[in-house]
PDB file of C-alpha atoms in Angstrom:
ATOM      1  CA  MET A  26     115.108 171.237 129.510  1.00 43.00           C
ATOM      2  CA  LYS A  27     114.686 170.087 126.198  1.00 46.00           C
ATOM      3  CA  PRO A  28     111.190 169.130 124.818  1.00 49.00           C
ATOM      4  CA  ALA A  29     110.489 165.311 124.873  1.00 52.00           C
ATOM      5  CA  SER A  30     111.898 163.649 121.667  1.00 59.00           C
ATOM      6  CA  ASP A  31     109.592 160.701 121.598  1.00 80.00           C
ATOM      7  CA  VAL A  32     106.525 162.802 120.405  1.00 88.00           C
ATOM      8  CA  PRO A  33     104.865 161.201 117.626  1.00 91.00           C
ATOM      9  CA  HIS A  34     104.471 163.340 114.242  1.00 91.00           C
ATOM     10  CA  LEU A  35     101.153 164.081 112.970  1.00 95.00           C
ATOM     11  CA  GLY A  36     100.233 163.272 109.374  1.00 96.00           C
ATOM     12  CA  PRO A  37      98.149 165.935 107.339  1.00 97.00           C
ATOM     13  CA  SER A  38      94.904 163.982 107.885  1.00 98.00           C
ATOM     14  CA  VAL A  39      94.785 164.208 111.513  1.00 98.00           C
ATOM     15  CA  PRO A  40      92.780 166.727 113.385  1.00 97.00           C
ATOM     16  CA  GLN A  41      95.195 169.349 114.780  1.00 96.00           C
ATOM     17  CA  ARG A  42      95.144 172.412 116.922  1.00 93.00           C
ATOM     18  CA  GLY A  43      97.523 175.122 118.195  1.00 91.00           C
ATOM     19  CA  ASN A  44     100.771 176.333 116.511  1.00 92.00           C
ATOM     20  CA  ALA A  45     104.683 175.822 116.944  1.00 91.00           C
ATOM     21  CA  PHE A  46     104.751 177.758 120.051  1.00 93.00           C
ATOM     22  CA  SER A  47     101.824 175.991 121.715  1.00 92.00           C
ATOM     23  CA  ARG A  48     103.265 172.694 120.763  1.00 93.00           C
ATOM     24  CA  SER A  49     106.652 173.328 121.869  1.00 93.00           C
ATOM     25  CA  LEU A  50     105.314 174.673 125.255  1.00 93.00           C
ATOM     26  CA  GLY A  51     103.207 171.403 125.532  1.00 92.00           C
ATOM     27  CA  ARG A  52     106.299 169.336 124.818  1.00 93.00           C
ATOM     28  CA  VAL A  53     108.328 171.043 127.399  1.00 93.00           C
ATOM     29  CA  LEU A  54     105.635 170.761 129.990  1.00 93.00           C
ATOM     30  CA  TRP A  55     105.225 166.892 128.943  1.00 93.00           C
ATOM     31  CA  SER A  56     108.858 166.263 129.334  1.00 92.00           C
ATOM     32  CA  LEU A  57     108.611 167.476 132.877  1.00 93.00           C
ATOM     33  CA  THR A  58     106.015 164.611 133.657  1.00 91.00           C
ATOM     34  CA  GLY A  59     108.172 161.949 133.359  1.00 91.00           C
ATOM     35  CA  TRP A  60     105.585 160.370 130.884  1.00 93.00           C
ATOM     36  CA  ARG A  61     106.613 158.869 127.422  1.00 94.00           C
ATOM     37  CA  PHE A  62     104.888 158.082 124.174  1.00 96.00           C
ATOM     38  CA  SER A  63     105.004 154.487 122.370  1.00 95.00           C
ATOM     39  CA  GLY A  64     103.443 153.970 118.965  1.00 95.00           C
ATOM     40  CA  GLY A  65     102.187 156.547 116.444  1.00 95.00           C
ATOM     41  CA  VAL A  66      99.184 158.234 115.681  1.00 97.00           C
ATOM     42  CA  PRO A  67      97.642 157.013 112.368  1.00 97.00           C
ATOM     43  CA  ASP A  68      97.042 159.423 109.398  1.00 98.00           C
ATOM     44  CA  ILE A  69      93.391 159.469 109.309  1.00 98.00           C
ATOM     45  CA  PRO A  70      90.850 162.149 109.643  1.00 98.00           C
ATOM     46  CA  LYS A  71      88.173 160.323 111.886  1.00 98.00           C
ATOM     47  CA  ALA A  72      88.198 157.962 114.534  1.00 98.00           C
ATOM     48  CA  VAL A  73      86.477 157.013 117.850  1.00 97.00           C
ATOM     49  CA  VAL A  74      89.360 157.212 120.222  1.00 97.00           C
ATOM     50  CA  ILE A  75      88.990 155.112 123.221  1.00 96.00           C
ATOM     51  CA  VAL A  76      91.099 155.777 126.467  1.00 93.00           C
ATOM     52  CA  ALA A  77      91.580 153.191 128.969  1.00 89.00           C
ATOM     53  CA  PRO A  78      91.827 152.490 131.913  1.00 86.00           C
ATOM     54  CA  HIS A  79      90.230 155.577 133.521  1.00 79.00           C
ATOM     55  CA  THR A  80      90.623 155.286 137.167  1.00 75.00           C
ATOM     56  CA  SER A  81      91.593 158.915 138.239  1.00 79.00           C
ATOM     57  CA  ASN A  82      90.642 162.347 137.764  1.00 80.00           C
ATOM     58  CA  TRP A  83      94.389 162.893 136.972  1.00 84.00           C
ATOM     59  CA  ASP A  84      93.655 161.293 133.563  1.00 85.00           C
ATOM     60  CA  PHE A  85      92.084 164.461 132.359  1.00 84.00           C
ATOM     61  CA  PRO A  86      95.168 167.108 132.756  1.00 87.00           C
ATOM     62  CA  ILE A  87      97.407 164.165 131.373  1.00 89.00           C
ATOM     63  CA  GLY A  88      95.147 163.864 128.467  1.00 89.00           C
ATOM     64  CA  VAL A  89      95.236 167.687 127.954  1.00 88.00           C
ATOM     65  CA  LEU A  90      98.950 167.706 127.981  1.00 91.00           C
ATOM     66  CA  VAL A  91      99.115 165.217 125.490  1.00 93.00           C
ATOM     67  CA  MET A  92      96.763 167.159 123.137  1.00 92.00           C
ATOM     68  CA  PHE A  93      98.902 170.159 123.435  1.00 91.00           C
ATOM     69  CA  ALA A  94     102.303 168.159 123.133  1.00 94.00           C
ATOM     70  CA  LEU A  95     101.081 166.536 120.087  1.00 95.00           C
ATOM     71  CA  GLY A  96      99.033 169.542 118.678  1.00 95.00           C
ATOM     72  CA  ILE A  97      96.185 167.160 118.239  1.00 96.00           C
ATOM     73  CA  LYS A  98      92.460 168.290 118.393  1.00 95.00           C
ATOM     74  CA  VAL A  99      90.559 165.759 120.183  1.00 95.00           C
ATOM     75  CA  SER A 100      86.811 166.137 121.053  1.00 93.00           C
ATOM     76  CA  PHE A 101      84.836 164.567 123.970  1.00 90.00           C
ATOM     77  CA  LEU A 102      81.190 164.610 125.027  1.00 86.00           C
ATOM     78  CA  GLY A 103      79.752 166.620 127.558  1.00 83.00           C
ATOM     79  CA  LYS A 104      76.183 166.982 128.774  1.00 83.00           C
ATOM     80  CA  HIS A 105      74.487 169.818 126.865  1.00 81.00           C
ATOM     81  CA  THR A 106      73.829 171.678 130.241  1.00 82.00           C
ATOM     82  CA  LEU A 107      77.878 172.205 130.635  1.00 80.00           C
ATOM     83  CA  PHE A 108      77.986 174.275 127.632  1.00 84.00           C
ATOM     84  CA  ARG A 109      76.098 177.212 128.905  1.00 85.00           C
ATOM     85  CA  TRP A 110      77.752 180.503 129.696  1.00 86.00           C
ATOM     86  CA  PRO A 111      80.321 181.187 131.312  1.00 88.00           C
ATOM     87  CA  VAL A 112      81.773 177.760 131.081  1.00 84.00           C
ATOM     88  CA  GLY A 113      80.415 176.954 127.580  1.00 85.00           C
ATOM     89  CA  PRO A 114      83.159 178.685 125.540  1.00 89.00           C
ATOM     90  CA  ILE A 115      86.022 176.925 127.384  1.00 87.00           C
ATOM     91  CA  MET A 116      84.400 173.711 127.121  1.00 86.00           C
ATOM     92  CA  ARG A 117      84.016 173.899 123.288  1.00 87.00           C
ATOM     93  CA  TRP A 118      87.629 175.584 122.993  1.00 86.00           C
ATOM     94  CA  LEU A 119      88.857 172.213 124.812  1.00 84.00           C
ATOM     95  CA  GLY A 120      87.077 170.115 122.014  1.00 87.00           C
ATOM     96  CA  GLY A 121      83.620 169.639 123.980  1.00 88.00           C
ATOM     97  CA  ILE A 122      80.825 168.584 122.009  1.00 89.00           C
ATOM     98  CA  PRO A 123      77.332 169.028 123.687  1.00 87.00           C
ATOM     99  CA  VAL A 124      75.091 165.978 123.866  1.00 85.00           C
ATOM    100  CA  ASP A 125      71.364 165.785 124.897  1.00 81.00           C
ATOM    101  CA  ARG A 126      70.850 162.387 126.383  1.00 78.00           C
ATOM    102  CA  ARG A 127      67.054 163.290 126.530  1.00 75.00           C
ATOM    103  CA  SER A 128      67.132 163.467 122.623  1.00 74.00           C
ATOM    104  CA  PRO A 129      64.805 160.904 120.983  1.00 72.00           C
ATOM    105  CA  ARG A 130      67.842 160.622 118.131  1.00 77.00           C
ATOM    106  CA  GLY A 131      69.978 158.972 121.040  1.00 84.00           C
ATOM    107  CA  VAL A 132      73.643 159.582 121.691  1.00 87.00           C
ATOM    108  CA  VAL A 133      75.022 157.320 119.017  1.00 89.00           C
ATOM    109  CA  GLN A 134      72.909 158.844 116.260  1.00 91.00           C
ATOM    110  CA  GLN A 135      73.808 162.291 117.633  1.00 89.00           C
ATOM    111  CA  MET A 136      77.561 161.421 117.205  1.00 92.00           C
ATOM    112  CA  VAL A 137      77.020 159.797 113.690  1.00 94.00           C
ATOM    113  CA  ASP A 138      75.421 163.158 112.497  1.00 94.00           C
ATOM    114  CA  THR A 139      78.334 165.026 114.227  1.00 94.00           C
ATOM    115  CA  PHE A 140      80.804 162.712 112.289  1.00 96.00           C
ATOM    116  CA  ASP A 141      78.975 163.147 108.956  1.00 96.00           C
ATOM    117  CA  ASN A 142      79.109 166.979 109.487  1.00 95.00           C
ATOM    118  CA  ARG A 143      82.826 167.358 110.050  1.00 95.00           C
ATOM    119  CA  ASP A 144      85.841 166.753 107.771  1.00 97.00           C
ATOM    120  CA  ARG A 145      88.029 165.832 110.685  1.00 97.00           C
ATOM    121  CA  LEU A 146      87.129 164.473 114.079  1.00 97.00           C
ATOM    122  CA  PHE A 147      88.958 162.359 116.730  1.00 98.00           C
ATOM    123  CA  LEU A 148      86.110 161.705 119.264  1.00 96.00           C
ATOM    124  CA  THR A 149      87.425 160.514 122.681  1.00 94.00           C
ATOM    125  CA  LEU A 150      85.614 158.259 124.972  1.00 92.00           C
ATOM    126  CA  THR A 151      86.339 156.024 128.174  1.00 89.00           C
ATOM    127  CA  PRO A 152      84.705 152.541 127.539  1.00 89.00           C
ATOM    128  CA  GLU A 153      84.445 152.036 131.327  1.00 78.00           C
ATOM    129  CA  GLY A 154      82.066 154.816 131.777  1.00 61.00           C
ATOM    130  CA  THR A 155      83.329 155.329 135.164  1.00 54.00           C
ATOM    131  CA  ARG A 156      86.457 155.825 137.198  1.00 51.00           C
ATOM    132  CA  GLY A 157      85.981 152.835 139.158  1.00 55.00           C
ATOM    133  CA  LYS A 158      86.990 149.234 138.448  1.00 60.00           C
ATOM    134  CA  VAL A 159      84.493 147.427 136.036  1.00 59.00           C
ATOM    135  CA  ASP A 160      84.139 144.155 134.701  1.00 68.00           C
ATOM    136  CA  GLU A 161      82.306 145.106 131.697  1.00 80.00           C
ATOM    137  CA  TRP A 162      82.989 147.915 129.073  1.00 88.00           C
ATOM    138  CA  ARG A 163      80.105 149.947 127.746  1.00 88.00           C
ATOM    139  CA  THR A 164      79.672 149.337 124.192  1.00 92.00           C
ATOM    140  CA  GLY A 165      78.473 152.525 122.933  1.00 91.00           C
ATOM    141  CA  PHE A 166      81.813 153.645 121.456  1.00 94.00           C
ATOM    142  CA  TYR A 167      81.745 150.460 119.173  1.00 96.00           C
ATOM    143  CA  HIS A 168      78.190 151.147 117.887  1.00 94.00           C
ATOM    144  CA  MET A 169      79.295 154.688 117.416  1.00 94.00           C
ATOM    145  CA  ALA A 170      82.300 153.556 115.257  1.00 97.00           C
ATOM    146  CA  ARG A 171      80.298 151.086 113.395  1.00 96.00           C
ATOM    147  CA  ALA A 172      77.543 153.321 112.443  1.00 95.00           C
ATOM    148  CA  ALA A 173      79.575 156.362 111.476  1.00 96.00           C
ATOM    149  CA  GLY A 174      82.228 154.140 109.424  1.00 97.00           C
ATOM    150  CA  VAL A 175      85.204 155.247 111.398  1.00 98.00           C
ATOM    151  CA  PRO A 176      87.886 153.071 113.069  1.00 98.00           C
ATOM    152  CA  VAL A 177      88.345 152.608 116.859  1.00 98.00           C
ATOM    153  CA  PHE A 178      91.663 154.004 117.808  1.00 98.00           C
ATOM    154  CA  PRO A 179      92.753 152.534 121.159  1.00 97.00           C
ATOM    155  CA  VAL A 180      94.968 154.558 123.593  1.00 96.00           C
ATOM    156  CA  SER A 181      96.222 153.082 126.762  1.00 94.00           C
ATOM    157  CA  PHE A 182      97.312 155.312 129.845  1.00 91.00           C
ATOM    158  CA  ASP A 183      99.743 152.940 131.628  1.00 93.00           C
ATOM    159  CA  TRP A 184     100.580 154.680 135.102  1.00 90.00           C
ATOM    160  CA  GLY A 185     102.689 151.808 136.076  1.00 90.00           C
ATOM    161  CA  SER A 186     105.086 152.623 133.483  1.00 93.00           C
ATOM    162  CA  ARG A 187     104.071 156.259 132.799  1.00 93.00           C
ATOM    163  CA  ARG A 188     103.606 155.552 129.085  1.00 94.00           C
ATOM    164  CA  ILE A 189     100.849 156.483 126.669  1.00 95.00           C
ATOM    165  CA  THR A 190     100.575 153.830 124.002  1.00 95.00           C
ATOM    166  CA  PHE A 191      98.980 154.445 120.630  1.00 97.00           C
ATOM    167  CA  HIS A 192      97.502 151.132 119.287  1.00 96.00           C
ATOM    168  CA  GLU A 193      96.810 150.291 115.698  1.00 96.00           C
ATOM    169  CA  PRO A 194      93.067 151.434 114.771  1.00 97.00           C
ATOM    170  CA  VAL A 195      90.592 148.652 114.789  1.00 97.00           C
ATOM    171  CA  VAL A 196      87.684 148.481 112.063  1.00 96.00           C
ATOM    172  CA  ALA A 197      84.330 147.599 113.909  1.00 95.00           C
ATOM    173  CA  SER A 198      83.330 144.405 111.730  1.00 95.00           C
ATOM    174  CA  GLY A 199      79.658 144.301 113.101  1.00 94.00           C
ATOM    175  CA  ASP A 200      80.731 141.183 115.165  1.00 96.00           C
ATOM    176  CA  ILE A 201      80.982 142.817 118.395  1.00 95.00           C
ATOM    177  CA  GLU A 202      81.456 139.177 120.050  1.00 95.00           C
ATOM    178  CA  ARG A 203      84.711 138.812 118.116  1.00 96.00           C
ATOM    179  CA  ASP A 204      85.934 142.484 118.042  1.00 97.00           C
ATOM    180  CA  LEU A 205      85.333 143.511 121.634  1.00 95.00           C
ATOM    181  CA  PRO A 206      87.803 140.865 123.309  1.00 95.00           C
ATOM    182  CA  LEU A 207      90.487 141.736 120.796  1.00 95.00           C
ATOM    183  CA  ILE A 208      90.249 145.420 121.545  1.00 96.00           C
ATOM    184  CA  ARG A 209      90.018 144.908 125.390  1.00 94.00           C
ATOM    185  CA  GLY A 210      92.997 142.607 125.123  1.00 94.00           C
ATOM    186  CA  LEU A 211      95.166 145.506 124.053  1.00 94.00           C
ATOM    187  CA  PHE A 212      94.587 146.987 127.923  1.00 92.00           C
ATOM    188  CA  ASP A 213      95.269 143.731 129.684  1.00 90.00           C
ATOM    189  CA  SER A 214      98.734 144.613 130.932  1.00 86.00           C
ATOM    190  CA  VAL A 215      97.872 148.290 131.483  1.00 87.00           C
ATOM    191  CA  THR A 216      97.846 149.702 135.028  1.00 83.00           C
ATOM    192  CA  GLY A 217      95.465 152.499 135.915  1.00 80.00           C
ATOM    193  CA  LYS A 218      96.331 155.175 138.511  1.00 76.00           C
ATOM    194  CA  ARG A 219      93.989 153.356 140.911  1.00 65.00           C
ATOM    195  CA  SER A 220      93.400 149.643 140.870  1.00 57.00           C
ATOM    196  CA  ASP A 221      90.229 149.491 143.173  1.00 50.00           C
TER     197      ASP A 221
END
């Protein structure tokens, strides 16, 4: 089977991982899933990537396939205790960033420091904060992006159409009452794997 032909090209500023072999293998595996891509990845070095809806544990393996098919390096937050031996090296290899929720600096400041110390970083978060259906999003991703001076890059996982859509990045203006409904509106017609 031929690799998927709709895989977006990555510009030189985007955090990348792997090589030609891993990308080719990822694209072949991606083509077997029946999922497709829509839109493109902006050629920017840093962003808070929000992925929604997050309704199932199956979102993670789909996300890993996206990572390998594109050759994109994305990072995610994990409780610092998950980064101990023997799982720690695997977590870091996958892009995990340990965070200590007990730290007086808080999670947002820890991530702002991480953004400041890296040339390239796509930090992926799920704004719902849970796999269940929620009426309100957590707003930490917004405050993190605003404080770090990086855009919010929305990505939707639509299980109904089996499509990953890369939306245009949104700059957090500081007016969350205006910005948040605009960002959430991008996901209005998107179906999660589970609707409950």
